[in-house]
XYZ file of C-alpha atoms in Angstrom:
668
model
C -8.738 42.122 -0.256
C -10.335 38.830 -1.156
C -12.042 38.904 -4.496
C -15.638 37.870 -4.556
C -15.679 34.293 -5.709
C -18.337 31.883 -6.595
C -18.341 28.209 -7.124
C -18.742 27.242 -10.729
C -21.000 24.453 -11.932
C -20.773 21.249 -13.961
C -17.358 21.346 -15.549
C -16.861 17.972 -17.050
C -14.051 18.772 -19.398
C -11.956 20.759 -17.008
C -9.067 18.508 -17.921
C -9.234 18.600 -21.666
C -9.930 22.204 -22.501
C -10.632 25.425 -20.666
C -14.386 25.602 -20.268
C -15.966 28.156 -22.563
C -17.032 30.980 -20.301
C -20.560 30.943 -21.662
C -21.205 27.458 -20.226
C -21.266 28.942 -16.760
C -24.998 29.453 -16.805
C -25.675 28.527 -13.185
C -25.266 31.219 -10.593
C -22.453 30.480 -8.176
C -21.483 31.620 -4.712
C -19.037 34.212 -3.413
C -16.979 34.147 -0.228
C -17.920 35.875 2.983
C -14.739 37.826 3.258
C -13.361 37.760 6.797
C -14.075 34.166 7.675
C -13.175 32.823 4.262
C -10.217 30.832 5.521
C -9.856 29.338 8.931
C -8.590 25.982 10.085
C -9.888 24.164 13.127
C -8.290 21.029 14.401
C -11.260 19.211 15.825
C -10.238 16.007 17.487
C -11.702 13.002 15.730
C -14.237 11.278 17.994
C -12.844 7.924 19.022
C -15.918 6.067 17.787
C -17.424 2.932 19.302
C -15.187 0.655 21.319
C -14.205 -2.734 19.943
C -13.503 -5.973 21.760
C -10.687 -6.955 19.418
C -8.576 -5.445 16.660
C -7.760 -7.652 13.671
C -5.165 -6.432 11.170
C -4.859 -7.920 7.710
C -1.597 -7.572 5.851
C -2.664 -8.154 2.281
C 0.740 -8.456 0.647
C 1.924 -8.807 -2.920
C 3.564 -12.171 -2.340
C 2.176 -13.238 1.034
C -0.633 -12.277 3.376
C -1.671 -12.837 6.941
C -3.537 -11.452 9.916
C -2.894 -10.789 13.582
C -5.106 -9.628 16.427
C -5.190 -8.329 19.970
C -7.983 -7.948 22.484
C -8.603 -4.423 23.708
C -8.264 -5.545 27.323
C -4.821 -7.121 26.717
C -3.291 -4.728 24.212
C 0.264 -5.889 24.824
C -0.575 -9.418 23.649
C -0.487 -9.684 19.896
C -1.529 -13.026 18.426
C -0.482 -13.950 14.921
C -2.755 -16.223 12.968
C -2.676 -19.973 13.298
C -0.380 -22.071 11.138
C -1.433 -22.749 7.585
C -1.416 -26.132 6.005
C 1.174 -26.735 3.316
C 4.126 -24.459 3.979
C 7.136 -24.455 1.661
C 10.585 -25.849 2.277
C 13.017 -23.122 3.273
C 10.252 -20.595 3.873
C 9.133 -20.373 7.453
C 6.643 -17.742 8.318
C 3.184 -17.215 9.536
C 1.949 -15.775 6.302
C 0.366 -17.599 3.396
C 1.000 -16.928 -0.310
C -1.320 -14.314 -1.804
C -2.843 -16.719 -4.300
C -6.499 -17.291 -5.012
C -8.392 -19.949 -6.948
C -11.860 -19.638 -8.472
C -13.876 -22.528 -9.881
C -14.617 -22.600 -13.640
C -17.936 -20.866 -12.898
C -16.069 -18.078 -11.079
C -17.000 -18.947 -7.516
C -14.422 -18.612 -4.742
C -12.682 -21.932 -4.100
C -9.590 -21.407 -1.944
C -6.796 -19.048 -0.932
C -3.086 -19.374 -0.123
C -1.291 -22.732 0.042
C -4.621 -24.518 -0.304
C -5.354 -22.721 -3.580
C -1.889 -23.396 -4.895
C -1.842 -27.074 -3.983
C -5.329 -27.777 -5.298
C -4.580 -26.013 -8.573
C -1.333 -27.877 -8.845
C -3.034 -31.260 -8.464
C -5.629 -30.622 -11.177
C -5.211 -32.414 -14.467
C -3.913 -29.920 -17.110
C -7.010 -30.520 -19.261
C -9.080 -29.419 -16.299
C -6.879 -26.759 -14.767
C -7.144 -24.558 -17.835
C -10.794 -23.841 -16.944
C -10.012 -22.829 -13.366
C -9.029 -19.247 -12.533
C -5.814 -18.959 -10.571
C -4.315 -15.587 -9.592
C -1.126 -14.620 -7.796
C 0.826 -11.398 -7.116
C -2.230 -9.439 -8.241
C -1.946 -6.644 -5.685
C 0.615 -4.812 -7.837
C -2.105 -4.106 -10.351
C -3.519 -1.475 -7.974
C -0.182 0.326 -7.979
C 0.544 0.102 -11.692
C -2.904 0.906 -13.135
C -2.935 4.580 -14.027
C -6.693 5.039 -14.208
C -7.869 2.542 -11.648
C -11.627 2.197 -11.320
C -14.178 -0.116 -9.751
C -14.175 -2.001 -13.084
C -10.445 -2.657 -13.446
C -9.702 -6.215 -14.641
C -7.076 -8.758 -13.628
C -5.834 -11.712 -15.682
C -5.877 -15.228 -14.281
C -3.080 -17.690 -15.118
C -5.160 -19.131 -17.974
C -5.460 -15.661 -19.535
C -9.121 -15.084 -18.606
C -10.181 -11.713 -17.236
C -11.793 -11.210 -13.840
C -12.875 -8.081 -11.980
C -10.170 -6.922 -9.583
C -12.790 -5.790 -7.072
C -14.255 -9.313 -6.911
C -10.853 -10.889 -6.301
C -9.910 -8.455 -3.539
C -13.344 -8.873 -1.946
C -13.042 -12.696 -2.051
C -9.630 -12.501 -0.396
C -10.854 -10.178 2.373
C -13.942 -12.347 2.936
C -11.605 -15.339 3.310
C -9.564 -13.535 5.981
C -12.706 -12.377 7.738
C -13.961 -15.952 7.949
C -10.598 -17.357 9.112
C -10.117 -14.698 11.769
C -13.666 -14.925 13.121
C -13.357 -18.728 13.262
C -10.123 -18.462 15.204
C -11.587 -15.828 17.559
C -14.648 -17.996 18.172
C -12.418 -20.965 19.016
C -10.331 -18.781 21.339
C -13.247 -17.285 23.210
C -15.353 -20.453 23.142
C -18.411 -18.835 21.600
C -19.708 -17.286 18.396
C -17.636 -14.203 17.769
C -19.576 -11.311 16.314
C -18.119 -9.247 13.477
C -19.461 -6.034 15.022
C -17.035 -6.516 17.932
C -14.044 -6.327 15.605
C -12.186 -3.276 14.459
C -10.511 -4.207 11.178
C -7.257 -2.712 9.937
C -6.005 -3.279 6.380
C -2.503 -2.163 5.462
C -1.561 -0.519 2.157
C 1.725 0.908 0.850
C 2.134 4.596 1.713
C 3.140 5.390 -1.855
C -0.129 4.132 -3.265
C -2.206 6.815 -4.905
C -5.578 7.702 -3.407
C -7.616 5.604 -5.892
C -5.764 2.441 -4.814
C -6.358 3.199 -1.130
C -10.046 3.821 -1.782
C -10.221 0.619 -3.858
C -9.194 -1.377 -0.784
C -12.040 0.164 1.206
C -14.546 -0.570 -1.581
C -13.386 -4.197 -1.637
C -13.873 -4.365 2.138
C -17.463 -3.112 1.783
C -18.119 -5.635 -0.953
C -16.635 -8.501 1.090
C -18.871 -7.756 4.069
C -15.873 -7.006 6.297
C -17.619 -3.760 7.285
C -20.684 -1.942 6.018
C -20.812 1.464 4.384
C -22.926 2.580 7.339
C -20.008 2.016 9.752
C -16.943 3.173 7.872
C -15.004 3.773 11.102
C -15.005 0.043 11.841
C -12.255 -0.231 9.198
C -9.001 1.672 9.304
C -6.779 1.743 6.241
C -3.260 1.926 7.682
C -0.064 2.772 5.842
C 2.464 -0.075 5.899
C 5.596 1.879 6.885
C 3.648 3.736 9.580
C 2.550 0.428 11.050
C 6.161 -0.790 10.929
C 7.301 2.405 12.601
C 4.822 1.994 15.453
C 6.001 -1.550 16.078
C 9.701 -0.728 15.825
C 9.306 1.912 18.524
C 8.304 -0.810 20.942
C 11.196 -3.136 20.240
C 13.591 -4.174 22.903
C 17.167 -4.710 21.822
C 16.922 -8.476 22.170
C 14.187 -8.430 19.531
C 16.344 -7.134 16.741
C 19.625 -7.324 14.938
C 21.695 -4.176 14.833
C 23.876 -4.274 11.722
C 25.840 -1.296 12.952
C 27.581 -3.034 15.814
C 29.684 -6.136 15.621
C 27.999 -7.784 18.593
C 24.486 -8.950 18.076
C 22.152 -8.101 20.889
C 21.353 -11.682 21.723
C 24.430 -12.432 23.707
C 25.898 -14.270 20.719
C 29.577 -14.036 20.038
C 30.601 -11.196 17.779
C 31.234 -12.166 14.204
C 32.318 -10.246 11.165
C 29.731 -11.806 8.971
C 26.491 -9.869 8.523
C 24.530 -13.010 7.702
C 25.552 -15.000 10.736
C 24.022 -12.611 13.253
C 20.871 -12.904 11.276
C 20.909 -16.688 11.139
C 21.593 -16.954 14.857
C 18.787 -14.525 15.442
C 16.597 -16.719 13.254
C 17.578 -19.737 15.318
C 16.566 -17.810 18.432
C 13.226 -17.009 16.815
C 12.737 -20.590 15.674
C 13.122 -21.800 19.245
C 10.429 -19.370 20.309
C 8.264 -20.110 17.283
C 5.958 -22.467 19.130
C 4.205 -19.496 20.646
C 2.241 -17.325 18.279
C 1.693 -14.668 20.904
C 4.064 -11.760 21.024
C 4.366 -9.643 24.096
C 5.000 -6.081 23.179
C 6.670 -4.452 26.108
C 4.856 -1.290 26.746
C 7.793 0.662 27.930
C 9.441 2.377 25.050
C 12.267 -0.115 24.461
C 15.906 0.334 25.415
C 16.618 1.544 21.928
C 14.295 4.433 22.492
C 16.052 5.453 25.629
C 18.638 6.711 23.161
C 16.075 8.700 21.228
C 15.342 12.239 22.237
C 12.587 14.658 21.321
C 12.949 15.609 17.689
C 15.107 12.635 16.658
C 14.476 11.372 13.163
C 14.462 7.908 11.739
C 13.696 6.306 8.406
C 11.563 3.211 7.930
C 12.396 1.294 4.767
C 9.621 -1.174 4.104
C 10.779 -3.704 1.510
C 7.934 -5.957 0.546
C 7.164 -8.252 -2.333
C 5.796 -5.579 -4.624
C 6.821 -2.154 -3.437
C 9.459 -0.411 -1.389
C 8.182 2.399 0.780
C 10.377 4.964 2.494
C 9.013 7.082 5.315
C 10.782 9.599 7.508
C 9.424 10.017 11.039
C 10.297 12.249 13.918
C 9.626 11.380 17.508
C 7.528 13.680 19.665
C 7.853 13.170 23.390
C 6.523 12.600 26.002
C 4.119 10.071 24.549
C 6.392 9.254 21.659
C 3.931 10.373 19.007
C 5.111 10.212 15.431
C 5.293 13.025 12.967
C 5.895 12.385 9.291
C 8.643 14.665 8.031
C 8.777 13.910 4.364
C 6.075 12.541 2.128
C 6.263 8.809 1.471
C 8.389 7.857 -1.494
C 9.532 4.622 -3.073
C 8.334 2.559 -5.971
C 7.632 -0.869 -7.395
C 11.007 -2.274 -6.363
C 9.887 -5.209 -4.242
C 11.297 -8.710 -4.331
C 9.085 -9.836 -7.225
C 11.497 -7.823 -9.381
C 13.932 -10.696 -8.818
C 11.324 -13.186 -10.064
C 10.931 -11.119 -13.246
C 14.712 -11.168 -13.744
C 14.697 -14.952 -13.353
C 11.923 -15.158 -15.923
C 13.965 -12.947 -18.289
C 16.930 -15.266 -17.781
C 14.778 -18.300 -18.669
C 13.536 -16.473 -21.778
C 17.131 -15.779 -22.764
C 18.034 -19.456 -22.455
C 14.859 -21.162 -23.711
C 13.210 -18.443 -25.778
C 10.390 -16.038 -24.928
C 8.001 -17.931 -27.234
C 8.496 -21.156 -25.277
C 8.175 -19.548 -21.828
C 4.958 -17.716 -22.816
C 3.499 -20.962 -24.186
C 4.639 -23.005 -21.196
C 3.055 -20.605 -18.679
C -0.344 -20.920 -20.367
C -0.206 -24.621 -21.278
C 1.353 -25.888 -18.021
C 0.458 -23.208 -15.496
C 0.778 -25.501 -12.478
C 4.296 -26.567 -13.468
C 5.228 -22.904 -13.894
C 4.019 -22.269 -10.324
C 6.188 -25.199 -9.207
C 9.242 -23.784 -10.910
C 8.719 -20.409 -9.217
C 8.368 -22.120 -5.818
C 11.681 -23.899 -6.417
C 13.255 -20.575 -7.384
C 11.814 -18.872 -4.283
C 13.588 -21.194 -1.869
C 16.923 -20.730 -3.691
C 16.384 -16.970 -3.801
C 16.312 -17.035 -0.001
C 19.653 -18.849 0.046
C 21.458 -16.087 -1.847
C 24.085 -14.293 0.252
C 27.016 -11.976 -0.461
C 29.640 -14.479 0.679
C 28.173 -17.570 -0.908
C 30.593 -19.604 -3.034
C 28.768 -22.824 -3.871
C 26.242 -22.923 -6.718
C 22.470 -22.845 -6.279
C 20.490 -25.675 -7.857
C 16.972 -25.161 -9.118
C 14.797 -28.162 -9.869
C 13.202 -28.029 -13.307
C 9.775 -29.733 -13.214
C 9.597 -32.839 -15.415
C 6.887 -31.276 -17.552
C 9.209 -28.347 -18.328
C 11.868 -30.694 -19.687
C 9.250 -32.768 -21.477
C 7.319 -29.847 -22.989
C 10.528 -28.130 -24.105
C 11.588 -31.226 -26.045
C 8.189 -31.352 -27.787
C 8.235 -27.618 -28.460
C 11.774 -27.253 -29.796
C 12.710 -30.757 -30.838
C 15.873 -30.715 -28.736
C 16.710 -31.090 -25.059
C 16.915 -28.549 -22.265
C 20.535 -29.563 -21.837
C 21.224 -28.670 -25.455
C 19.574 -25.259 -24.993
C 21.762 -24.508 -21.989
C 24.912 -25.541 -23.827
C 24.242 -23.361 -26.828
C 22.906 -20.337 -24.927
C 25.617 -17.812 -24.158
C 24.552 -17.550 -20.526
C 27.798 -18.891 -19.144
C 27.082 -18.950 -15.416
C 23.985 -21.159 -15.659
C 24.792 -24.819 -16.288
C 22.898 -28.089 -16.490
C 23.606 -30.498 -13.675
C 23.369 -34.230 -14.255
C 20.591 -34.493 -11.636
C 18.286 -32.536 -13.938
C 18.711 -29.147 -12.327
C 19.609 -25.656 -13.386
C 22.863 -24.875 -11.654
C 23.418 -21.174 -11.035
C 26.643 -19.674 -9.815
C 26.259 -17.265 -6.878
C 27.177 -14.436 -9.278
C 24.327 -15.425 -11.560
C 21.904 -15.296 -8.644
C 23.297 -12.000 -7.376
C 22.886 -10.460 -10.800
C 19.156 -11.241 -10.640
C 18.970 -9.176 -7.441
C 21.010 -6.306 -8.819
C 18.405 -4.236 -10.736
C 15.950 -4.324 -7.828
C 18.541 -3.549 -5.167
C 20.044 -0.792 -7.332
C 16.623 0.871 -7.523
C 16.246 0.742 -3.750
C 19.746 2.097 -3.116
C 19.297 4.869 -5.673
C 16.065 5.853 -3.972
C 17.630 5.828 -0.523
C 20.561 7.887 -1.776
C 18.203 10.508 -3.188
C 16.149 10.517 0.013
C 19.224 11.077 2.178
C 20.146 14.109 0.063
C 16.897 15.890 0.959
C 17.304 18.651 3.541
C 14.450 17.239 5.666
C 16.364 13.982 5.896
C 19.576 15.134 7.508
C 20.971 13.400 10.600
C 18.889 10.269 10.728
C 19.614 8.278 13.860
C 18.222 4.902 12.811
C 17.194 3.176 9.646
C 14.679 0.379 10.227
C 14.709 -2.254 7.535
C 11.378 -4.107 7.577
C 9.188 -6.218 5.291
C 9.857 -9.703 3.935
C 12.582 -8.593 1.510
C 14.542 -7.073 4.418
C 15.621 -10.625 5.319
C 17.845 -10.708 2.246
C 21.539 -10.504 3.223
C 22.291 -9.024 -0.221
C 19.927 -6.123 0.423
C 21.224 -5.666 3.980
C 24.785 -5.453 2.735
C 23.884 -2.974 -0.025
C 22.141 -0.679 2.459
C 25.110 -0.900 4.816
C 27.548 0.018 2.052
C 25.402 2.956 1.012
C 25.009 4.403 4.498
C 28.693 4.157 5.383
C 27.843 4.345 9.072
C 25.703 7.509 8.738
C 22.901 5.891 10.731
C 22.370 2.606 12.512
C 20.532 -0.083 10.601
C 18.038 -1.993 12.711
C 16.262 -5.137 11.541
C 13.503 -6.601 13.726
C 13.727 -10.398 14.116
C 10.358 -11.304 12.783
C 10.816 -8.803 10.045
C 8.066 -10.241 7.836
C 5.500 -9.783 10.607
C 6.553 -6.288 11.685
C 3.865 -4.525 9.675
C 1.164 -6.874 10.822
C 1.925 -6.296 14.477
C 2.308 -2.560 14.056
C -1.065 -2.466 12.319
C -2.673 -4.133 15.342
C -1.087 -1.535 17.639
C -2.325 1.213 15.325
C -5.867 -0.199 15.437
C -5.753 -0.208 19.241
C -4.657 3.446 19.294
C -5.001 5.281 15.960
C -4.113 8.600 17.588
C -0.433 7.640 17.762
C 0.146 9.092 14.298
C -0.378 12.796 14.760
C 0.845 14.531 11.636
C 0.933 13.403 8.027
C 1.910 15.055 4.779
C -0.908 15.507 2.313
C -0.089 13.585 -0.880
C -2.269 15.878 -3.002
C -3.448 19.449 -3.300
C -7.208 19.792 -2.727
C -9.501 22.672 -3.539
C -12.790 23.744 -5.048
C -13.573 25.458 -8.330
C -14.802 29.014 -7.930
C -15.480 32.251 -9.799
C -13.393 35.305 -8.891
C -14.055 38.932 -9.707
C -12.185 39.489 -12.960
C -9.076 41.656 -12.590
C -7.627 43.172 -15.796
C -4.015 42.228 -16.343
C -4.090 39.552 -13.636
C -6.554 37.075 -15.124
C -6.318 35.522 -18.602
C -8.872 37.117 -20.959
C -10.224 33.726 -22.128
C -11.490 33.132 -18.578
C -13.697 36.241 -18.625
C -17.433 35.748 -18.096
C -19.863 38.668 -17.860
C -23.045 37.920 -15.944
C -25.710 40.437 -14.942
C -23.206 43.206 -15.429
C -20.552 41.583 -13.196
C -17.240 40.465 -14.714
C -16.119 37.040 -13.410
C -12.984 34.981 -13.900
C -13.989 31.315 -14.299
C -12.243 28.045 -13.416
C -10.328 29.401 -10.429
C -8.938 26.696 -8.102
C -9.444 27.731 -4.470
C -6.927 25.690 -2.455
C -7.927 23.987 0.794
C -4.662 22.187 1.414
C -1.503 21.885 -0.675
C 0.509 18.774 -1.494
C 3.222 18.007 1.055
C 1.638 20.312 3.621
C 1.513 18.892 7.158
C -1.969 17.815 8.152
C -2.920 16.926 11.681
C -5.164 13.898 11.740
C -8.778 14.984 11.937
C -7.932 18.530 10.886
C -10.886 20.475 9.487
C -10.351 23.142 6.879
C -13.289 25.564 6.529
C -14.236 28.032 3.828
C -17.316 30.245 3.810
C -19.150 31.131 0.609
C -22.403 32.854 -0.222
C -24.688 32.403 -3.265
C -24.046 35.002 -5.958
C -27.750 34.977 -6.720
C -30.030 34.995 -3.645
C -32.765 33.070 -5.474
C -30.569 30.048 -6.040
C -32.259 26.726 -5.161
C -29.394 24.222 -5.373
C -25.750 24.915 -4.743
C -23.233 22.613 -6.389
C -19.648 22.588 -5.195
C -17.013 20.575 -7.032
C -13.903 19.349 -5.245
C -10.722 18.956 -7.303
C -7.302 17.510 -6.593
C -3.877 17.615 -8.194
C -0.384 16.303 -7.476
C 1.055 19.783 -8.109
C 1.586 22.052 -5.141
C 0.462 25.294 -6.757
C -2.674 25.184 -8.838
C -4.246 28.323 -10.293
C -7.063 26.979 -12.451
C -9.036 23.771 -12.532
C -8.407 23.558 -16.272
C -4.666 22.965 -15.747
C -3.340 19.528 -16.760
C -3.319 16.987 -13.943
C -6.256 18.505 -12.073
C -9.124 16.055 -11.606
C -12.557 16.272 -10.113
C -12.774 13.981 -7.090
C -16.034 14.907 -5.415
C -19.253 16.905 -5.644
C -21.378 18.478 -2.942
C -24.989 19.319 -3.821
C -26.747 21.432 -1.227
C -30.474 21.944 -1.685
C -31.454 25.304 -0.191
C -34.936 25.480 -1.696
C -37.923 26.418 0.442
C -35.840 28.161 3.091
C -35.515 31.888 3.293
C -32.460 33.207 4.986
C -32.980 36.233 7.199
C -29.389 37.326 6.780
C -28.595 39.615 3.902
C -26.076 37.062 2.672
C -26.685 33.390 3.239
C -23.556 31.670 4.569
C -22.585 28.339 3.054
C -19.708 26.713 4.919
C -17.582 24.145 3.116
C -15.460 21.850 5.281
C -12.883 19.236 4.445
C -11.658 16.833 7.085
C -8.418 14.983 6.518
C -8.846 11.602 8.146
C -6.909 8.331 8.119
C -6.591 7.704 4.422
C -9.862 9.281 3.521
C -11.051 12.758 3.087
C -14.577 13.815 3.901
C -16.171 16.956 2.549
C -19.255 18.683 3.834
C -21.317 21.777 3.078
C -23.548 23.503 5.649
C -26.241 26.106 5.105
C -25.549 28.051 8.286
C -28.967 29.729 8.586
C -30.951 26.462 8.450
C -28.303 23.968 9.580
C -28.922 21.850 6.472
C -25.911 19.692 5.726
C -24.666 17.525 2.890
C -21.714 15.191 3.119
C -19.633 13.524 0.485
C -16.681 11.199 0.505
C -14.066 12.213 -1.964
C -14.182 9.673 -4.796
C -10.995 8.833 -6.661
C -12.320 5.848 -8.559
C -15.012 7.242 -10.815
C -13.742 8.874 -13.953
C-alpha cells in the first residue's frame, strides 16, 4: 500500500516556509513498491593494512598522541616527554595552546608556544596570535561552518579551520619524527592509520570539521578517507577500560585498593598511593595491554551494562555500553549525553571570582594588555586546582604575577591588598608574601557549579529505563583525577554500581583510541544521533495530507515535501549498515535525477518543511543518453552508516551508473 512517491527538487527554503507547490517544476521519481525498503548489513571492507596506528587526543586543555605497531598491538607507546612541564602537573600531554607569528604563520604548539609567548616583550606580544582552549568553540557554535572564526588572546580573529589544521600538522610532524627515530629510517605517512578522538556529544558538523581540518593539514588526503578514523572519546575509553587488570586501577567501591596497599578510609589516599605507583613506573612510556580480558571482566557476563563517564577539560560525555560475548564486543545502549561541564568551568568560576574582587573592567583590560601575565596567573591557579580535596583544611595560595599587582595599582589608584580588604569575598585573603590565600571552602565553591552539572546529568541518566542495573561506572578523562568529583559521584551512586578509575586516567582515551585504530570492528552497534531521510512526492490522499502541499502535475495529484525516513534518531545502527530504497523516475524522459538528503534531531519527521530539518547532502544522477529496457527504470538510493560519517549513493540499476556523496553538515 505504498503511495507512489517521487523525489522533489531544489528546495532551498525548506526550513523557512513550506515550498509553494508550483515550484516543483522538475519531474521526480516514485518508488518501486515491493523493494522500497530493505536493509542490508554489508560488512565494511577492512581497507589497506597499516604498519602503525597513531591516535591523537586533541583535548580542550591538553593534547597528546600515542601509537602502536600492527605487529605488536599489545604495546602502546605514549609520546615522548615535552619540554617545559608545569609544577604539580605530571602527564604526557601538552597544553592545547598554539602561537602564530604576527604574519599568521605557525610558530609553536604546547609548552613551547606558551613559554615563547610569555617571554615576549608586551609591546611585541600584542602582535602575536596566541590561542588556548579553542576546541570548545566547535561544541558551542550553533551554525559551525568551514569559515567559523576564533579569537586570539590579543582579540584578533583567525579561521578555526587553519588553527585546527596547524595543530594536526604539528602532531603529524612530531609523531612521524618519533617513528622515524624509533625505526631508524624515514617513516612514511602512508604507513600510518590516524585516529582523532572527538566527544561523543558533538554534533555532526563538529565531527566533520575535524576531518576537514585533517585534510587541510595533510594528515590524510581526501582520496584516502579511510586512513583516518574519527573515534568517539568515551568509546575509546571504554575499549581501554575493558582491558584493564585490577592492579591498573583504583576501585572506589572497596576499602582496599588493588595495589596491595593498606586499606584506608580516605578516598584520596588510595589515589595518591596509586599515583606514586605510577610515578615509579613512569620512566617507561610503553604500556603493555594484557590481551586477556582483565580480571575485572571475569566478573562481567554477557549482557552486563556499564557507564563510561568521560570528564575532560571542556565536555563531559556519558555513554552506556553493554558487553557482548564471546569476543567482548560493545553495544551502545543509550545515545551519548553530557554537556560542556568540563574542568575549564572551574577556571571560569575563578575568573568570575577575580572580577568580583578586582572588577570586570580591570580583568578584561588586564587580559588584553598583559596577556602573558594572565596566562601565568591561570597556570598558578591550575596547580592549586589540582590540590583541592574534600578533606583539605589548610588554605591554598595562588601567586599573583608582579605585573598584575603593578597594573592594578595603575588602573585603580589603590593596591590589590586594599581591593581584597574592601571586597565582601570573605574567604579570599591577601597573604603577606603577595599571594591570594583561598580557604578550602572557597576553592570547593569554584568546583561546585561544574560538579553539580555532572551529578545532575548522571542522576538523570540513571533514571532512564535503559540504564538500570549498571555494574560499573568508569570515571575517565583528566578531570576524573579530582578527589572532589570522585567523592560527589560516590555520594550520588550510594553503592548502586562500582566506580572504577584507571591509574593513568588522563591517558585512557589516548590508549583506547590506539586499540580502536588497530581493530575498529570492536564497536558493533551505535545509536544514530539524527534522523535521516530524503524529500519525496507522495500521491495526494484527501484528508490525510495538508491541502497546502497539493501539487497537480500532468493530471496526477502529488503531496510535496514528504520526508521519507531512512533511519530514525536513537535507532540502533550496526557499523557499516546499508539502508536501501528504490525509486523510479515519474517521467521516463528525465535526464538528471536530483535527490536531496535531509536530517533532523527529531525522531518522527513528516515533512521536510518542519522546523529543525536541514538539507545535508545532494545526489545528482545523470541518466541522459541511456535508454532503459525495463518499463520502469530503477534508481537505488543507499545510505551507509560508517564510523562518524555517512555516505550516500544512488545507482541507476539498468546501466550501473553510480554517484556518491558524503553527507555535508558544514555548508549552510
